[in-house]
Structures are given as C-alpha cells and as structure tokens.
Coordinates of C-alpha atoms in Angstrom, one line a residue:
X1 CA -10.8 -18.3 -7.3
X2 CA -13.0 -18.9 -4.3
X3 CA -11.7 -17.8 -0.9
X4 CA -12.1 -20.3 1.9
X5 CA -12.4 -19.1 5.5
X6 CA -9.5 -20.3 7.7
X7 CA -10.7 -22.6 10.4
X8 CA -7.3 -23.9 11.5
X9 CA -6.3 -23.6 15.2
X10 CA -3.4 -21.2 15.5
X11 CA -0.9 -21.4 18.4
X12 CA 2.1 -19.3 19.3
X13 CA 2.6 -15.7 18.1
X14 CA 1.5 -14.2 14.8
X15 CA 3.1 -11.0 13.6
X16 CA 1.3 -8.7 11.0
X17 CA 2.8 -5.6 9.4
X18 CA 0.6 -2.7 8.5
X19 CA 1.0 0.5 6.6
X20 CA -1.0 3.4 5.1
X21 CA -0.2 5.7 2.2
X22 CA -1.4 8.9 0.6
X23 CA 0.0 10.1 -2.7
X24 CA -0.7 13.8 -1.8
X25 CA -1.1 14.0 1.9
X26 CA -3.6 15.1 2.9
X27 CA -6.4 15.3 0.3
X28 CA -5.1 12.8 -2.3
X29 CA -5.6 9.1 -3.2
X30 CA -4.9 6.9 -0.2
X31 CA -4.2 3.2 0.5
X32 CA -3.8 0.7 3.3
X33 CA -2.3 -2.7 3.6
X34 CA -1.5 -5.5 6.0
X35 CA 0.6 -8.7 5.6
X36 CA 1.4 -11.7 7.8
X37 CA 4.9 -12.7 8.6
X38 CA 4.5 -16.2 7.1
X39 CA 8.2 -16.9 7.5
X40 CA 7.8 -17.2 11.3
X41 CA 4.7 -19.4 11.1
X42 CA 6.1 -22.1 8.9
X43 CA 3.9 -20.8 6.0
X44 CA 0.7 -21.3 7.9
X45 CA -1.9 -18.5 7.5
X46 CA -3.6 -17.2 10.6
X47 CA -6.1 -14.7 9.1
X48 CA -9.8 -15.6 9.0
X49 CA -9.9 -14.9 5.3
X50 CA -7.3 -17.5 4.5
X51 CA -5.0 -14.9 2.9
X52 CA -1.6 -13.7 4.1
X53 CA -2.3 -10.1 3.0
X54 CA -4.9 -7.6 1.9
X55 CA -5.1 -4.0 0.8
X56 CA -7.5 -1.2 -0.1
X57 CA -8.0 2.5 -0.2
X58 CA -9.9 5.4 -1.7
X59 CA -9.7 8.2 -4.3
X60 CA -9.3 10.7 -1.5
X61 CA -8.1 10.7 2.1
X62 CA -5.1 11.0 4.4
X63 CA -2.1 9.0 5.4
X64 CA -3.5 8.7 9.0
X65 CA -6.8 7.2 7.9
X66 CA -4.8 4.7 5.8
X67 CA -2.6 3.8 8.7
X68 CA -5.6 3.2 11.0
X69 CA -7.6 1.3 8.4
X70 CA -4.6 -1.1 8.1
X71 CA -4.5 -1.7 11.8
X72 CA -8.2 -2.2 12.1
X73 CA -8.3 -4.7 9.2
X74 CA -5.3 -6.6 10.7
X75 CA -7.2 -6.9 14.0
X76 CA -10.5 -7.9 12.3
X77 CA -8.9 -10.7 10.3
X78 CA -6.9 -12.0 13.3
X79 CA -9.4 -12.4 16.1
X80 CA -8.0 -15.6 17.6
X81 CA -6.7 -16.5 21.1
X82 CA -3.1 -16.5 19.9
X83 CA -0.7 -13.6 20.6
X84 CA -0.8 -11.0 17.9
X85 CA 2.0 -8.5 17.3
X86 CA 1.3 -5.6 14.9
X87 CA 4.3 -3.9 13.4
X88 CA 4.0 -0.4 12.0
X89 CA 6.3 2.5 11.0
X90 CA 3.6 5.0 12.2
X91 CA 4.0 6.3 15.7
X92 CA 0.6 8.0 15.2
X93 CA -1.2 4.7 14.5
X94 CA 0.6 2.9 17.4
X95 CA -0.1 5.7 20.0
X96 CA -3.7 6.1 18.8
X97 CA -4.2 2.4 19.5
X98 CA -2.5 2.3 22.9
X99 CA -1.5 5.5 24.8
X100 CA -3.7 8.3 23.5
X101 CA -7.0 6.6 23.4
X102 CA -7.1 6.1 27.1
X103 CA -6.9 9.8 27.7
X104 CA -9.4 10.5 24.9
X105 CA -11.9 8.0 26.5
X106 CA -11.6 9.8 29.8
X107 CA -12.1 13.2 28.1
X108 CA -15.2 12.1 26.2
X109 CA -13.2 11.7 23.0
X110 CA -12.0 15.3 23.1
X111 CA -8.4 16.3 22.5
X112 CA -6.3 18.7 24.6
X113 CA -8.0 21.6 22.9
X114 CA -11.4 20.2 23.9
X115 CA -12.2 19.5 20.2
X116 CA -13.5 16.2 18.8
X117 CA -10.7 13.6 18.2
X118 CA -10.0 13.2 14.5
X119 CA -10.6 9.7 13.1
X120 CA -12.5 8.8 16.2
X121 CA -14.6 6.1 14.5
X122 CA -11.5 4.2 13.4
X123 CA -9.8 4.5 16.8
X124 CA -12.9 3.4 18.7
X125 CA -13.2 0.4 16.5
X126 CA -9.6 -0.5 17.1
X127 CA -10.2 -0.2 20.8
X128 CA -13.2 -2.5 20.6
X129 CA -11.3 -5.1 18.6
X130 CA -8.4 -5.1 21.1
X131 CA -10.7 -5.2 24.2
X132 CA -12.9 -8.1 22.8
X133 CA -10.1 -10.2 21.4
X134 CA -9.4 -13.4 23.3
X135 CA -5.7 -13.2 22.8
X136 CA -3.3 -10.4 23.7
X137 CA -2.3 -7.7 21.2
X138 CA 1.0 -5.7 21.2
X139 CA 2.5 -3.1 18.9
X140 CA 6.0 -2.7 17.6
X141 CA 7.4 0.3 15.8
X142 CA 9.8 -0.3 12.9
X143 CA 11.7 2.2 10.9
X144 CA 10.1 2.7 7.5
X145 CA 12.0 2.3 4.2
X146 CA 14.9 0.6 6.0
X147 CA 15.0 -2.8 4.3
X148 CA 12.4 -4.5 6.5
X149 CA 10.9 -7.1 4.1
X150 CA 7.4 -7.0 5.4
X151 CA 7.3 -3.2 6.0
X152 CA 8.4 -2.8 2.3
X153 CA 5.6 -5.3 1.3
X154 CA 2.8 -3.4 3.0
X155 CA 4.2 -0.1 1.8
X156 CA 4.0 -1.5 -1.7
X157 CA 0.4 -2.8 -1.1
X158 CA -0.8 0.5 0.3
X159 CA 0.9 2.8 -2.2
X160 CA 0.1 0.5 -5.1
X161 CA -3.6 0.6 -4.3
X162 CA -3.5 4.4 -3.9
X163 CA -1.9 4.6 -7.4
X164 CA -4.7 2.4 -8.8
X165 CA -7.3 4.7 -7.2
X166 CA -5.6 7.7 -8.8
X167 CA -5.6 6.0 -12.2
X168 CA -9.3 4.9 -11.8
X169 CA -8.3 1.2 -12.0
X170 CA -9.5 0.2 -8.5
X171 CA -12.7 0.9 -6.5
X172 CA -12.9 2.5 -3.1
X173 CA -12.3 -0.3 -0.5
X174 CA -12.5 0.8 3.1
X175 CA -13.9 -0.5 6.4
X176 CA -17.1 1.3 7.4
X177 CA -15.3 3.3 10.1
X178 CA -12.8 4.4 7.5
X179 CA -15.7 5.9 5.5
X180 CA -17.0 7.6 8.7
X181 CA -13.7 9.1 9.5
X182 CA -13.2 10.2 5.9
X183 CA -16.7 11.7 5.5
X184 CA -16.4 13.6 8.8
X185 CA -13.1 15.2 7.6
X186 CA -12.8 18.2 5.3
X187 CA -11.5 15.9 2.6
X188 CA -14.6 13.8 2.3
X189 CA -17.2 16.5 1.5
X190 CA -17.8 15.2 -2.0
X191 CA -18.0 11.6 -1.0
X192 CA -20.8 9.5 0.5
X193 CA -20.9 6.4 2.6
X194 CA -21.9 3.4 0.4
X195 CA -25.4 1.9 0.9
X196 CA -25.5 -0.9 3.5
X197 CA -21.7 -1.0 4.1
X198 CA -20.4 -4.0 6.0
X199 CA -18.4 -3.7 9.2
X200 CA -15.4 -5.0 7.3
X201 CA -14.8 -5.1 3.5
X202 CA -15.2 -8.5 1.9
X203 CA -12.0 -10.1 0.6
X204 CA -11.6 -9.5 -3.1
X205 CA -9.5 -11.8 -5.3
X206 CA -8.0 -9.1 -7.5
X207 CA -7.2 -6.7 -4.6
X208 CA -5.8 -9.1 -2.1
X209 CA -3.7 -11.0 -4.7
X210 CA -2.2 -7.8 -6.1
X211 CA 0.8 -7.8 -3.8
X212 CA 3.0 -5.2 -5.6
X213 CA 2.4 -2.0 -7.5
X214 CA 5.3 -2.6 -9.9
X215 CA 5.4 -6.2 -11.2
X216 CA 8.7 -7.4 -12.6
X217 CA 7.1 -7.9 -16.0
X218 CA 6.6 -4.2 -16.3
X219 CA 10.3 -3.6 -15.9
X220 CA 11.1 -6.3 -18.5
X221 CA 8.8 -4.7 -21.1
X222 CA 10.4 -1.3 -20.4
X223 CA 13.9 -2.4 -21.0
X224 CA 14.8 -5.9 -22.2
X225 CA 11.4 -6.5 -23.8
X226 CA 11.7 -3.4 -25.9
X227 CA 15.3 -4.3 -26.9
X228 CA 14.2 -7.8 -27.9
X229 CA 11.5 -6.5 -30.1
X230 CA 13.8 -4.1 -31.9
X231 CA 16.5 -6.7 -32.3
X232 CA 14.0 -9.1 -33.9
X233 CA 13.1 -6.5 -36.4
X234 CA 16.7 -5.7 -37.1
X235 CA 17.6 -9.4 -37.8
X236 CA 14.6 -10.2 -40.0
X237 CA 15.4 -12.3 -43.0
X238 CA 16.9 -10.2 -45.9
X239 CA 16.1 -10.8 -49.5
X240 CA 19.3 -11.5 -51.5
X241 CA 19.5 -9.7 -54.9
X242 CA 22.1 -9.4 -57.7
X243 CA 21.4 -5.8 -58.0
X244 CA 24.1 -3.7 -56.3
X245 CA 21.7 -0.8 -55.7
X246 CA 19.1 -2.9 -53.9
X247 CA 21.8 -4.5 -51.8
X248 CA 23.2 -1.2 -50.8
X249 CA 19.8 0.2 -49.9
X250 CA 19.0 -2.9 -47.8
X251 CA 22.3 -2.5 -45.9
X252 CA 21.6 1.1 -45.3
X253 CA 18.2 0.3 -43.9
X254 CA 19.6 -2.3 -41.6
X255 CA 22.2 0.1 -40.3
X256 CA 19.5 2.7 -39.7
X257 CA 17.4 0.2 -37.9
X258 CA 20.3 -0.9 -35.7
X259 CA 21.1 2.7 -34.9
X260 CA 17.5 3.4 -34.0
X261 CA 17.5 0.3 -31.8
X262 CA 20.6 1.5 -30.0
X263 CA 19.1 5.0 -29.4
X264 CA 15.8 3.4 -28.2
X265 CA 17.7 1.1 -25.8
X266 CA 19.7 4.1 -24.5
X267 CA 16.5 6.1 -23.9
X268 CA 14.9 3.1 -22.2
X269 CA 17.9 2.8 -19.9
X270 CA 17.7 6.5 -19.0
X271 CA 14.0 6.2 -18.4
X272 CA 14.5 3.3 -16.1
X273 CA 17.2 5.2 -14.2
X274 CA 14.9 8.2 -13.9
X275 CA 12.1 6.0 -12.6
X276 CA 14.4 4.5 -9.9
X277 CA 15.4 8.0 -8.8
X278 CA 11.7 9.0 -8.6
X279 CA 10.9 5.9 -6.5
X280 CA 13.7 6.9 -4.1
X281 CA 12.3 10.5 -3.9
X282 CA 8.8 9.2 -3.2
X283 CA 10.1 7.0 -0.4
X284 CA 12.0 9.9 1.1
X285 CA 8.9 12.1 0.9
X286 CA 6.8 9.4 2.6
X287 CA 9.3 9.2 5.4
X288 CA 9.4 13.0 5.8
X289 CA 5.6 13.1 6.0
X290 CA 5.6 10.4 8.7
X291 CA 8.3 12.2 10.7
X292 CA 6.5 15.5 10.5
X293 CA 3.2 13.9 11.5
X294 CA 4.8 12.0 14.5
X295 CA 6.7 15.1 15.7
X296 CA 3.5 17.2 15.4
X297 CA 1.6 14.7 17.6
X298 CA 4.5 14.4 20.1
X299 CA 4.5 18.2 20.4
X300 CA 0.7 18.2 21.0
X301 CA 0.0 20.0 17.7
X302 CA -3.0 17.7 17.1
X303 CA -4.9 20.3 15.2
X304 CA -2.5 20.0 12.3
X305 CA -3.3 16.3 11.5
X306 CA -6.3 14.6 10.0

C-alpha cells in the first residue's frame, strides 16, 4: 500500500494524543505513539502522512524518551496553520515542552544542579517545531488508564511496539533526536546512530497500520478457536460396527476426547483470566512509574530521571 501525502486544507482545531512506554523503565524496550482524534474532525485526517496514527520505538531506552518522541512526531506530522492540541498523560513531557524549557534555555540548557539537561536534543527539537509552526500549539494533561479512548489507543501503540522490539519482531524506529538522546544516556552505550538518519522517520505501512498489540483474533484462537478445534475432533464421523467390543472402545475414546476437551477449555479460560489480571497489573505499574517520575520532577529531583 502506497502512502499519499495529505495536501488537504485543514481548518478548526486538531487534537492528537501521544504516549510513551518502557517495558522495564529505564533500560528496557521502549515505544512511542500518536493518534489523531478523528471523531472531532468528521473523519478527515490532518497529518502530512495521510495517516491518523503512527508508532515506533527501540530495543532499549526510557519512558521519558518515548514520551518526547511521541510529542515530536505529532508536531512534525501536523505543521499546519490550524490550532493543534496535544493530549498526554505525562506531566514530564508537557512541562518539558512548555514551562521547563524556558528556564533551561536561559541557563544554557543546564538544570538546577548546573548539569546538562537530559534528553535535550528531543526537547530542543520540540521547541523548534512549536516556534516555527504557523498555527498555535497547546497541551492538555489527561489521566492515564482512565478509559480515555485515544489515550488507551496510543498506550496500546507505544506498548505494543515496545513488545515487538522485545520479541525481535520490529526494527528500531526513532526520530534522529531520539537516537541522540538515547546514545547520550547511559542506556545507549551499546547502540549507534544509524547511517544518514532522516530528521523524521519515514512512514511504514506495517508499523503505522498496527494499531493494537493484542488483536481480537489472538483472543479468539486462545479460547473459542481452541474449543472449536477440539469439538470438531470430538464429533468426527464414527464408524459403525456390529462388534460390541469395537463399539465400546469407540465410545470410550469419544468420552476421553470430550473429557480432554473440557479440561483444555477450562485451562484456556484460566489462562485468559490470568492474562487479563497481568494486563491490569502492567497498567497499574505504568501508572505508578508515571506518578513517580512526575513527582520526582515536581520536587526538583531531576537527577533521578533519564
């Protein structure tokens, strides 16, 4: 599928949700994602790529790098004169893009401890995009994992890509400044910036179209699909025979198959329930990490974040 650049004239306000994820924060597979609120634009897509979402990540990184990459890519794909609202559940990403960067610029990009600001390449790029954009940009904080449809979508995009990086099923896909921030941290010592990296990653059909890390089909094959396969085996045509012994054996085999099918279905149900509990635990852990990071920054403990 060929991606066509969007040349339509956009008016009004466009809202884009962003999110970052790290499976083991810090120093674990990371992801980023953005998604347009197409329900408020009548289905029209404003991004220059002609897509309503995109995602990426790397095999190693931090949640903060993922959050900032998502904001930067949302800005780069929405450079029009229309009003742009960026929604994020990260106080860190919002304050880096608005309040804190003004002080850092005055201090020569040094923090309160007179140390280099972490993730400065990404923050500087975000500042440039906002300053050079014809239309205004504003940020809105939303509570994470609270049922917000688009926040859940970008969380799924970011976390899903991080999971693919962890499994070796997706390539590293970051903006150039994301690579710079990663390499300059202690978590990128074994990584190198790609040759001739572009300022923004090119849209990729497979990545951008992969909107969720857990397709419904996977759930079906875990539970109902497995049950159907076993049931088909249990109801396979039987061979009638006049021999009593053969009939008895056939009935016993069918009974054993049905019993095995019931046990399998019960195990599948338990596995699905355990998976649901694990998803909730992961969501709670993500929220706890965000709260810790935000409170650390609010208390000026900037040396604890990456």
